[in-house]
PDB file of C-alpha atoms and ligand atoms in Angstrom:
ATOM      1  CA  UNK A 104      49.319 -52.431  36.622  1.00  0.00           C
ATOM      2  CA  UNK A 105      51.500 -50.443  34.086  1.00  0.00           C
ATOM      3  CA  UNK A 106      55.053 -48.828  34.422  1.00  0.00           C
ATOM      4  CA  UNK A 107      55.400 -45.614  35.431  1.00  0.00           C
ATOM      5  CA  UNK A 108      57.282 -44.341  32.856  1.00  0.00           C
ATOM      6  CA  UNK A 109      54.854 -45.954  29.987  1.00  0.00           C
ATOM      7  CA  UNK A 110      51.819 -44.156  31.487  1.00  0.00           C
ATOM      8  CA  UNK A 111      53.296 -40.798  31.852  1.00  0.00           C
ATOM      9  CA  UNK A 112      54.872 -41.203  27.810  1.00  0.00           C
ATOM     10  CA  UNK A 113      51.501 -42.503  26.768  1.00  0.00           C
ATOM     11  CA  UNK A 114      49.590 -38.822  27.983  1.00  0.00           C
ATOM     12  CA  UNK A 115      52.643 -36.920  26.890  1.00  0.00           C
ATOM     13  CA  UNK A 116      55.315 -36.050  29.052  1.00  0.00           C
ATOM     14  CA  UNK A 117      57.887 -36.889  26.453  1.00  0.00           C
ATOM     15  CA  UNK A 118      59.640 -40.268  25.280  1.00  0.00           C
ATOM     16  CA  UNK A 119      60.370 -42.677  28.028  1.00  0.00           C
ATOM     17  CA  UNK A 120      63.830 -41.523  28.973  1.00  0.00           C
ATOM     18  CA  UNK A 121      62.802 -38.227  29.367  1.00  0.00           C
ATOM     19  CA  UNK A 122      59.707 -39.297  31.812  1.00  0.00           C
ATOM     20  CA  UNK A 123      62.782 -41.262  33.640  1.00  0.00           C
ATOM     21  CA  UNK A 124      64.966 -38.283  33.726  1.00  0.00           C
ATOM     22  CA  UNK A 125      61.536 -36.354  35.704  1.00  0.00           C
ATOM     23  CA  UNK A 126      61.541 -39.152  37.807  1.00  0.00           C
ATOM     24  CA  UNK A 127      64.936 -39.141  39.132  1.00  0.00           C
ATOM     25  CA  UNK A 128      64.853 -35.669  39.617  1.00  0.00           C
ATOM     26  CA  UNK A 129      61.888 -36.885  42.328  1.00  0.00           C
ATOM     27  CA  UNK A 130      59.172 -34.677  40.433  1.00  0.00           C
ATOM     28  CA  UNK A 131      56.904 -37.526  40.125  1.00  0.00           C
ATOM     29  CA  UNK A 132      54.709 -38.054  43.031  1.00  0.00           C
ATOM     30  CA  UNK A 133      52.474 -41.216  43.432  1.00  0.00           C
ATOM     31  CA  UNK A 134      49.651 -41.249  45.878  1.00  0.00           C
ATOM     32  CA  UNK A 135      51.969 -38.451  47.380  1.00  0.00           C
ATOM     33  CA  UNK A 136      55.161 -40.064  47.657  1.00  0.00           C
ATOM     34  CA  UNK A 137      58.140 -39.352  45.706  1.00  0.00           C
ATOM     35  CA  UNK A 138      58.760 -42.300  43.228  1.00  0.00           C
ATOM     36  CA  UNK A 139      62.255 -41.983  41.616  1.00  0.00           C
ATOM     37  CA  UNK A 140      62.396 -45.670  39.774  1.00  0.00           C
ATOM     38  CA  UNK A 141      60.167 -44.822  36.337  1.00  0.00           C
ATOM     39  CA  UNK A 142      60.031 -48.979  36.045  1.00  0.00           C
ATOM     40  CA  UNK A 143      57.482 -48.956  38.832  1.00  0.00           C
ATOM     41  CA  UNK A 144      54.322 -50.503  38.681  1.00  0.00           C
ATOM     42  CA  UNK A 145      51.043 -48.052  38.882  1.00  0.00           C
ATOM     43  CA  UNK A 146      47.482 -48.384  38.315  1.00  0.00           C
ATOM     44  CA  UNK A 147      46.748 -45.369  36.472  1.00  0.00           C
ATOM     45  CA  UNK A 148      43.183 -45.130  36.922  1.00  0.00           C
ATOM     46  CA  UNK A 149      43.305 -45.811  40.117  1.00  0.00           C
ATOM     47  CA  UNK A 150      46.819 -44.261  41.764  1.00  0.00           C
ATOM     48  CA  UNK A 151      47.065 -40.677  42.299  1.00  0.00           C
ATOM     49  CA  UNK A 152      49.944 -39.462  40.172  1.00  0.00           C
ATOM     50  CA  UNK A 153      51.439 -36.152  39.719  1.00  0.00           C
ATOM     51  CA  UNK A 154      54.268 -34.462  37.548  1.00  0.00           C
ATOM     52  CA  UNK A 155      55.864 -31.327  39.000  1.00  0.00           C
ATOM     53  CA  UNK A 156      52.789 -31.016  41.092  1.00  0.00           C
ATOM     54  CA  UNK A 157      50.247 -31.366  38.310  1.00  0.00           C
ATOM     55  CA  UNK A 158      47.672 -33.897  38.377  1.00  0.00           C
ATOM     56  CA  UNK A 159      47.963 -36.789  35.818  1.00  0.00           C
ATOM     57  CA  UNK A 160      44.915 -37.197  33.828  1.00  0.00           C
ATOM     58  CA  UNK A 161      45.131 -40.565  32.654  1.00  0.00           C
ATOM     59  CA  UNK A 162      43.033 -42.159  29.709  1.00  0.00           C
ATOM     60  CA  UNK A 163      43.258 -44.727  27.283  1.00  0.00           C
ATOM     61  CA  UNK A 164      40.984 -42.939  24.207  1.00  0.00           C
ATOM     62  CA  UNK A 165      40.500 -39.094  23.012  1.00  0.00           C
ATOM     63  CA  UNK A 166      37.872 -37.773  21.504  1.00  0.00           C
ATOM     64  CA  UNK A 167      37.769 -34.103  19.563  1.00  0.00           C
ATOM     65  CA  UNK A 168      35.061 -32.388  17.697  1.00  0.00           C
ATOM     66  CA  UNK A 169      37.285 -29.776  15.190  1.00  0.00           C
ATOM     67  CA  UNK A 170      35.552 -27.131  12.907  1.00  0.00           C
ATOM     68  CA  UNK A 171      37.764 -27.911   9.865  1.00  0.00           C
ATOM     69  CA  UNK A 172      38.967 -24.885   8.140  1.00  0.00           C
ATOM     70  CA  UNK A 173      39.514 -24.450   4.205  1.00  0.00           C
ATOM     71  CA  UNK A 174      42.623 -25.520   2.749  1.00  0.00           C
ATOM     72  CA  UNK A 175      43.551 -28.579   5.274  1.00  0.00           C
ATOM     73  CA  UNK A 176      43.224 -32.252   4.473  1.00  0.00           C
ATOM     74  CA  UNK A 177      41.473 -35.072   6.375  1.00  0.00           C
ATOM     75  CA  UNK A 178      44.374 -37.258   7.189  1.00  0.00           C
ATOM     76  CA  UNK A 179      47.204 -37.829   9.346  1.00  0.00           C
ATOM     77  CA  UNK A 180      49.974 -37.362   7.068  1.00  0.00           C
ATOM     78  CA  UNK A 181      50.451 -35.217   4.088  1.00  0.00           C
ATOM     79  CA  UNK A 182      53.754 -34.806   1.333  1.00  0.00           C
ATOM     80  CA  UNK A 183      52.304 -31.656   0.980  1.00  0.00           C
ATOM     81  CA  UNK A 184      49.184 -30.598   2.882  1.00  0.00           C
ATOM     82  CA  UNK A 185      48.598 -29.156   6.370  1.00  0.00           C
ATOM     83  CA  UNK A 186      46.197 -31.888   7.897  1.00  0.00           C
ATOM     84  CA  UNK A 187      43.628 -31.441  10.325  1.00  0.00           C
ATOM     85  CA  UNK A 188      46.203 -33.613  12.566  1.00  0.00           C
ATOM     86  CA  UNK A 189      48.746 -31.021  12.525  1.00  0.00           C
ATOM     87  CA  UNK A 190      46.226 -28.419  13.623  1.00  0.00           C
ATOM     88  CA  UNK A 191      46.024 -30.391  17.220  1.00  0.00           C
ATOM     89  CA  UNK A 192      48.276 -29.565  20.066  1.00  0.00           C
ATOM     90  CA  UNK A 193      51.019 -31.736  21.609  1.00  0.00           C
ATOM     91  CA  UNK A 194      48.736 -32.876  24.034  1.00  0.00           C
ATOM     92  CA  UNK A 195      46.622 -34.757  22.080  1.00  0.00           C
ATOM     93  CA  UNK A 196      49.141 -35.781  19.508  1.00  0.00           C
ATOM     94  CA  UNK A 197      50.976 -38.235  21.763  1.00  0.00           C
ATOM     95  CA  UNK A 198      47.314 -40.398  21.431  1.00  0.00           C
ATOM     96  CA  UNK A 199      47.862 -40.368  17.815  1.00  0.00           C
ATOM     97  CA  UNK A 200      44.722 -39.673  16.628  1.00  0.00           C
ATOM     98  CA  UNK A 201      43.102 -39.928  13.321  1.00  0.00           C
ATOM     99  CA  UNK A 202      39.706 -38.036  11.678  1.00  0.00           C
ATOM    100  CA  UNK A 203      36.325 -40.289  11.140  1.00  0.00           C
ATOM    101  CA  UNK A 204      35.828 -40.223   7.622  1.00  0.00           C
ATOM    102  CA  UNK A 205      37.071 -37.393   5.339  1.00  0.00           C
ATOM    103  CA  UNK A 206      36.189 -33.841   4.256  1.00  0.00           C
ATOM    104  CA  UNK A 207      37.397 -33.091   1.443  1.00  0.00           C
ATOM    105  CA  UNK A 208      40.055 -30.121   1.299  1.00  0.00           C
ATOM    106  CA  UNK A 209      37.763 -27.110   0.481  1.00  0.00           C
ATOM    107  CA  UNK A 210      34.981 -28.650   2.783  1.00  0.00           C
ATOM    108  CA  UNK A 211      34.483 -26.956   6.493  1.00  0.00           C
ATOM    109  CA  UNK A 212      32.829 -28.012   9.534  1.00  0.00           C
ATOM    110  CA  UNK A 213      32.065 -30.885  12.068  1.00  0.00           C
ATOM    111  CA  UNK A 214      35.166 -33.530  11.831  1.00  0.00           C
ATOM    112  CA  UNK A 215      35.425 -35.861  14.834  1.00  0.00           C
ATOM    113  CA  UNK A 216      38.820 -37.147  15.581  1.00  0.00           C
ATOM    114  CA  UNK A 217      39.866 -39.708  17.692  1.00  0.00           C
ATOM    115  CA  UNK A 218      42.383 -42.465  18.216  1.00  0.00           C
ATOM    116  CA  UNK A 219      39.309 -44.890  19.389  1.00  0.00           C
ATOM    117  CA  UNK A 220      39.404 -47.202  16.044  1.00  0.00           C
ATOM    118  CA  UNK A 221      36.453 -49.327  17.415  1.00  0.00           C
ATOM    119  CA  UNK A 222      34.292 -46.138  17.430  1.00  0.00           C
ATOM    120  CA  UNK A 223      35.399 -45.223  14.283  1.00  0.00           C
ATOM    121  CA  UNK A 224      34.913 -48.404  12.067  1.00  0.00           C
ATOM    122  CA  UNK A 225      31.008 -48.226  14.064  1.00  0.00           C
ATOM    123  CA  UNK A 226      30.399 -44.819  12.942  1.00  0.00           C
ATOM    124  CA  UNK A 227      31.659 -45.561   9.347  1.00  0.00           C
ATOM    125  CA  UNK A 228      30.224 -48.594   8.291  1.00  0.00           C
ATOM    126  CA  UNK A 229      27.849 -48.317   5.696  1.00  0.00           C
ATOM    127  CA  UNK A 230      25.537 -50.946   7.733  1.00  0.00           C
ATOM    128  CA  UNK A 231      25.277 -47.998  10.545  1.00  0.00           C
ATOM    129  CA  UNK A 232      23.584 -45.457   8.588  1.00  0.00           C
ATOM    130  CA  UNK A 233      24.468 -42.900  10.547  1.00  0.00           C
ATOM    131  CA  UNK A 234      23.316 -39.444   9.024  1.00  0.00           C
ATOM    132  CA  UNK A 235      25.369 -36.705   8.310  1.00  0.00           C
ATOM    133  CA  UNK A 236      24.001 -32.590   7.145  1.00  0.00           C
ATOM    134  CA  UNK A 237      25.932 -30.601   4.757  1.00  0.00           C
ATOM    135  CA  UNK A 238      25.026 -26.767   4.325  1.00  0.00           C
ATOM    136  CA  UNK A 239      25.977 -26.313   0.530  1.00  0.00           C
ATOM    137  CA  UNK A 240      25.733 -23.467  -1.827  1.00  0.00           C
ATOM    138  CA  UNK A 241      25.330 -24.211  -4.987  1.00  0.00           C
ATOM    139  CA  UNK A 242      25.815 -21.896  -8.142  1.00  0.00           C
ATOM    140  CA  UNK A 243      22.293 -22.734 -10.486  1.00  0.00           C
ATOM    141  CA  UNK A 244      18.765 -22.385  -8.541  1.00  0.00           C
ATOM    142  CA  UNK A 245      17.842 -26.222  -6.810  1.00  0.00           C
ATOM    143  CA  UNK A 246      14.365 -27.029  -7.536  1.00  0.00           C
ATOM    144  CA  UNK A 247      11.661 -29.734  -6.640  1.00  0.00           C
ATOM    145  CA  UNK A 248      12.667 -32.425  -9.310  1.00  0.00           C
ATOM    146  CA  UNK A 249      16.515 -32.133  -7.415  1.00  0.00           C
ATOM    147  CA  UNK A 250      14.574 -32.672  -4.686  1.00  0.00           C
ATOM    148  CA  UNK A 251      13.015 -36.055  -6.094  1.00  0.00           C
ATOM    149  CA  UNK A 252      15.870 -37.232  -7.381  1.00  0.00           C
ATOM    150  CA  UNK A 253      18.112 -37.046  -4.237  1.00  0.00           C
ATOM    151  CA  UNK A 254      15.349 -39.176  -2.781  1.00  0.00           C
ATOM    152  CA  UNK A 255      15.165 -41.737  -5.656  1.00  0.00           C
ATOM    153  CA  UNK A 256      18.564 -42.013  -5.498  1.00  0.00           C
ATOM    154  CA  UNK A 257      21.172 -40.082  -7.433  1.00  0.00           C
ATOM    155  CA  UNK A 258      23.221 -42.282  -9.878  1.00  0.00           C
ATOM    156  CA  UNK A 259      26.982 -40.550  -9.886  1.00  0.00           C
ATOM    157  CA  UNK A 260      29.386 -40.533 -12.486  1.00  0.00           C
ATOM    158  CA  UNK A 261      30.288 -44.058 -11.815  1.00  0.00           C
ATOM    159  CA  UNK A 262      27.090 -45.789 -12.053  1.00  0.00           C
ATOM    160  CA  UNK A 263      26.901 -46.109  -7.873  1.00  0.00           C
ATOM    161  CA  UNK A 264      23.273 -45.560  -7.255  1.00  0.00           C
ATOM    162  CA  UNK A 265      23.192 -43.315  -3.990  1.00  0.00           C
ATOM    163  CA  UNK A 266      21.095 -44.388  -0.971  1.00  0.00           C
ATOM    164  CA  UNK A 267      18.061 -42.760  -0.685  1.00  0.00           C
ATOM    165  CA  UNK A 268      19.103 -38.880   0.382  1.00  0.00           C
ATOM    166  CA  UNK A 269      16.872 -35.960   1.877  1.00  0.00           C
ATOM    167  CA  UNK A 270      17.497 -32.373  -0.067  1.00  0.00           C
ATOM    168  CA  UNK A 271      16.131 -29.288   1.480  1.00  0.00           C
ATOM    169  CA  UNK A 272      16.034 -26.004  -0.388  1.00  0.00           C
ATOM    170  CA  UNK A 273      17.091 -22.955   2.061  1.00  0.00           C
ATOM    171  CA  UNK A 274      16.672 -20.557  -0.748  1.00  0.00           C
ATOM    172  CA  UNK A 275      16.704 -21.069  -4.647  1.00  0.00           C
ATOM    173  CA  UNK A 276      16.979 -17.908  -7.316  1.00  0.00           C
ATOM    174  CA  UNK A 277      19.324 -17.728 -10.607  1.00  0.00           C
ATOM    175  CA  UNK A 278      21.817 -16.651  -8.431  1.00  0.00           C
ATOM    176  CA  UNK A 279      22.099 -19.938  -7.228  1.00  0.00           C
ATOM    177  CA  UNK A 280      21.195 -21.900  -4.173  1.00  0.00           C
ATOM    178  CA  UNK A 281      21.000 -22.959  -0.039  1.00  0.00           C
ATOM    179  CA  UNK A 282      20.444 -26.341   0.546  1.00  0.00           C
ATOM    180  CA  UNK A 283      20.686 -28.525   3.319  1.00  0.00           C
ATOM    181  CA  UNK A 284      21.855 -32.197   2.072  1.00  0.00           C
ATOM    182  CA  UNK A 285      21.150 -35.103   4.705  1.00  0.00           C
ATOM    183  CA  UNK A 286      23.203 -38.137   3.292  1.00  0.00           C
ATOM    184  CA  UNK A 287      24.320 -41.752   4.851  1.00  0.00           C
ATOM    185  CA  UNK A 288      27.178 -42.664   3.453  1.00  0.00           C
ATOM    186  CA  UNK A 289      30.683 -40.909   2.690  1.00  0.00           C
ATOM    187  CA  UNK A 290      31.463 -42.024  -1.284  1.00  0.00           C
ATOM    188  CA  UNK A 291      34.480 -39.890  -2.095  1.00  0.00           C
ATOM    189  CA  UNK A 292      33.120 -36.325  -2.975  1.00  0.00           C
ATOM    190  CA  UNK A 293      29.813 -37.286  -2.687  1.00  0.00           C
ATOM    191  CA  UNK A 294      27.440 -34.143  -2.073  1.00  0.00           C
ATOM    192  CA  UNK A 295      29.200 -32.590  -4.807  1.00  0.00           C
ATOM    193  CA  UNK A 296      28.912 -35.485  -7.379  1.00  0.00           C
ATOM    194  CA  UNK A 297      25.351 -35.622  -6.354  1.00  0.00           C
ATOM    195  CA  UNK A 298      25.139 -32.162  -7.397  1.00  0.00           C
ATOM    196  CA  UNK A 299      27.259 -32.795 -10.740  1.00  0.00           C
ATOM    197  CA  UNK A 300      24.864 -35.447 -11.972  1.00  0.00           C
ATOM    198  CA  UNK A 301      22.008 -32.862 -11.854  1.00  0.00           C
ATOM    199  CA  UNK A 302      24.426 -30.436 -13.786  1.00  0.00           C
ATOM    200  CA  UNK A 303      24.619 -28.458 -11.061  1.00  0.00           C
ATOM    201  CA  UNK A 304      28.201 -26.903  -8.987  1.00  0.00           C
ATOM    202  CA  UNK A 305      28.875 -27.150  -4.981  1.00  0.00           C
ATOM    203  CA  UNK A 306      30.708 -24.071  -4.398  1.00  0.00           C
ATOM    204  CA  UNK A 307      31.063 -24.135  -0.586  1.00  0.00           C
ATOM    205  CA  UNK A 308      30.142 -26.953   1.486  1.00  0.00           C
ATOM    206  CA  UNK A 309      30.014 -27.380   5.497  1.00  0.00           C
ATOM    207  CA  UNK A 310      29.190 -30.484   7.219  1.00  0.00           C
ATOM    208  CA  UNK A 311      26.595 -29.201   9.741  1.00  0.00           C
ATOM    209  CA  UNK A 312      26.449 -32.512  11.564  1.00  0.00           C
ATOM    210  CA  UNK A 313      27.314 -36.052  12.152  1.00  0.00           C
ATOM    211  CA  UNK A 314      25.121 -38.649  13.597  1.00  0.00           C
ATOM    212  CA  UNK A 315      23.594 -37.353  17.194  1.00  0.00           C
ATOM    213  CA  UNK A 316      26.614 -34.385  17.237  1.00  0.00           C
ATOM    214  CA  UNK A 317      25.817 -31.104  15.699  1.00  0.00           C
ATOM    215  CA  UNK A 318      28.897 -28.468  14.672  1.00  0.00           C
ATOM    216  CA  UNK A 319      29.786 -26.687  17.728  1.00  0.00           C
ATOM    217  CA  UNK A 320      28.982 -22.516  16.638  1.00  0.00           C
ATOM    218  CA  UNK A 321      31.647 -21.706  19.406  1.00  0.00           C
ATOM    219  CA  UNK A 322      34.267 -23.540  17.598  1.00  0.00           C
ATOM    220  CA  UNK A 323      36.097 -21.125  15.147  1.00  0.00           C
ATOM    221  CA  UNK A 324      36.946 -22.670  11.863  1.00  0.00           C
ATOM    222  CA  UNK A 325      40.876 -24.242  12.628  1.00  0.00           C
ATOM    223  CA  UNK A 326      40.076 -25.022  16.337  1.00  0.00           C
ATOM    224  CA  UNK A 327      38.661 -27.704  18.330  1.00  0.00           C
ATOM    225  CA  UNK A 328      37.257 -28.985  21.546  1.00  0.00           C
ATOM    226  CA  UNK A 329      37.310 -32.555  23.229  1.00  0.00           C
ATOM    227  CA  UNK A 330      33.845 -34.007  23.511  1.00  0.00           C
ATOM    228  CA  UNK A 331      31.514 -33.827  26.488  1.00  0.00           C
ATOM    229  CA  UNK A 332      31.243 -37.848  28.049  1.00  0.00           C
ATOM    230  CA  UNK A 333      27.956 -37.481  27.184  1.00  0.00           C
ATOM    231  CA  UNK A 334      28.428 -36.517  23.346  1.00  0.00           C
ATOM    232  CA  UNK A 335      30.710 -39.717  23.340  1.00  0.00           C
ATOM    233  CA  UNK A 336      28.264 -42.084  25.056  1.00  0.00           C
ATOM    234  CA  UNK A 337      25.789 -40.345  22.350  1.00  0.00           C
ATOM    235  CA  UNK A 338      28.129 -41.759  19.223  1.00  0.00           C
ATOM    236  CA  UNK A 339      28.543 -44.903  21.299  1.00  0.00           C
ATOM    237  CA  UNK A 340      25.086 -45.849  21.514  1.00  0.00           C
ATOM    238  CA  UNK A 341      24.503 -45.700  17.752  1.00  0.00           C
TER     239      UNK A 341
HETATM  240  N1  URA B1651      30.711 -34.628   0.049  1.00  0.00           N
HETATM  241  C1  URA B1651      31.650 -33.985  -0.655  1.00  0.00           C
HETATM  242  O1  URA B1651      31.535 -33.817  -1.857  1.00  0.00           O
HETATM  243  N2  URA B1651      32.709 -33.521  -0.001  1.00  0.00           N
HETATM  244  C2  URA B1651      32.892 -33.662   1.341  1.00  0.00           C
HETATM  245  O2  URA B1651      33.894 -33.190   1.882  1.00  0.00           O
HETATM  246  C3  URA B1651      31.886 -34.340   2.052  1.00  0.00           C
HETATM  247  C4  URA B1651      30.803 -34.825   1.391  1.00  0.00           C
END
């Protein structure tokens, strides 16, 4: 059992004096009776509660699937930067959620966010290896030795000798390149460091998928869309 006025701040109807300010105003209904002391004990999955005669959807973890647009950074506070947090309505805020691993600021596409930090440490551990597709386009034609070397195991500019990665060539010319990258791990700017050690330049990059979840087409670049329960029990179970 959980106060009243704790459950309704926690999904977001405001700090805890303004949930207690609703209450006495008797707009808080549980299992259809008018509760005007906010310190009362509920059980929120299990009580029927309503604000204003809307139905309380109570949970503990959120989960979001955003198609991150250009120009936006991968964390949950910026001096500078609009972050992909910032992009996320009120609703969701209140859960404080955070992204799973980073894209880098020109990178678009598939970013999960959630505030479910068991999840996340799963899905990024190295020990995991979960997969993750990049569309890139790249400005000098890919050919088959880039293809052997991704799978050998590109050595970046650090001497960090990639895990084994799969390279698929969309469509190769002088005018440069499509390629599909499929990589396990997340080094900081990876795919394109990859690329730089073959002297070769990512110029657009979009992370096509992550894990079991592929990018959402209906999702416009900038907007977002919570996860089914059976996309989530999909990133649980790997
Ligand atoms: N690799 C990169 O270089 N950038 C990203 O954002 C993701 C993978």
């Amino acid at each position: 059992m959980e106060r009243l006025d704790k459950v309704l701040a926690n999904v977001g109807y405001g700090t805890r004096k303004e949930v207690k300010i609703l209450t006495k105003k008797g707009e808080v209904l549980v299992n259809g009776k008018i509760v005007k002391d906010s310190s009362a004990k509920v059980d929120p999955y299990k009580d029927d509660i309503t604000v204003s005669g809307e139905k309380v959807l109570y949970r503990e973890f959120i989960y979001l699937m955003m198609n991150k647009p250009d120009g936006v950074v991968s964390a949950t506070f910026d001096n500078y930067d609009e972050t992909v947090i910032d992009l996320l309505d009120e609703e969701y805020k209140v859960f404080e959620p955070f992204p799973i691993g980073r894209l880098d600021k020109d990178t678009v596409g598939l970013l999960l966010i959630t505030n479910d930090g068991a999840l996340n440490h799963k899905l990024i551990s190295p020990k995991n290896h979960v997969d993750k597709v990049y569309y890139a386009e790249i400005d000098k034609a890919v050919n088959e030795k880039d293809v052997a070397a991704f799978k050998n195991g590109i050595v970046l500019d650090d001497g960090y000798k990639c895990m084994p990665g799969k390279l698929e060539i969309l469509k190769a010319d002088e005018d440069g390149s499509e390629v599909l990258v499929t990589i396990q791990e997340g080094k900081f700017h990876q795919v394109k460091r990859m690329f730089k050690s073959r002297d070769k330049e990512v110029v657009y990059l979009r992370r096509e998928s992550f894990g079991p979840l592929k990018l959402d087409e209906s999702i416009d670049e900038g907007f977002f869309r919570e996860l089914t329960p059976e996309e989530v029990e999909a990133l649980q179970s790997v």
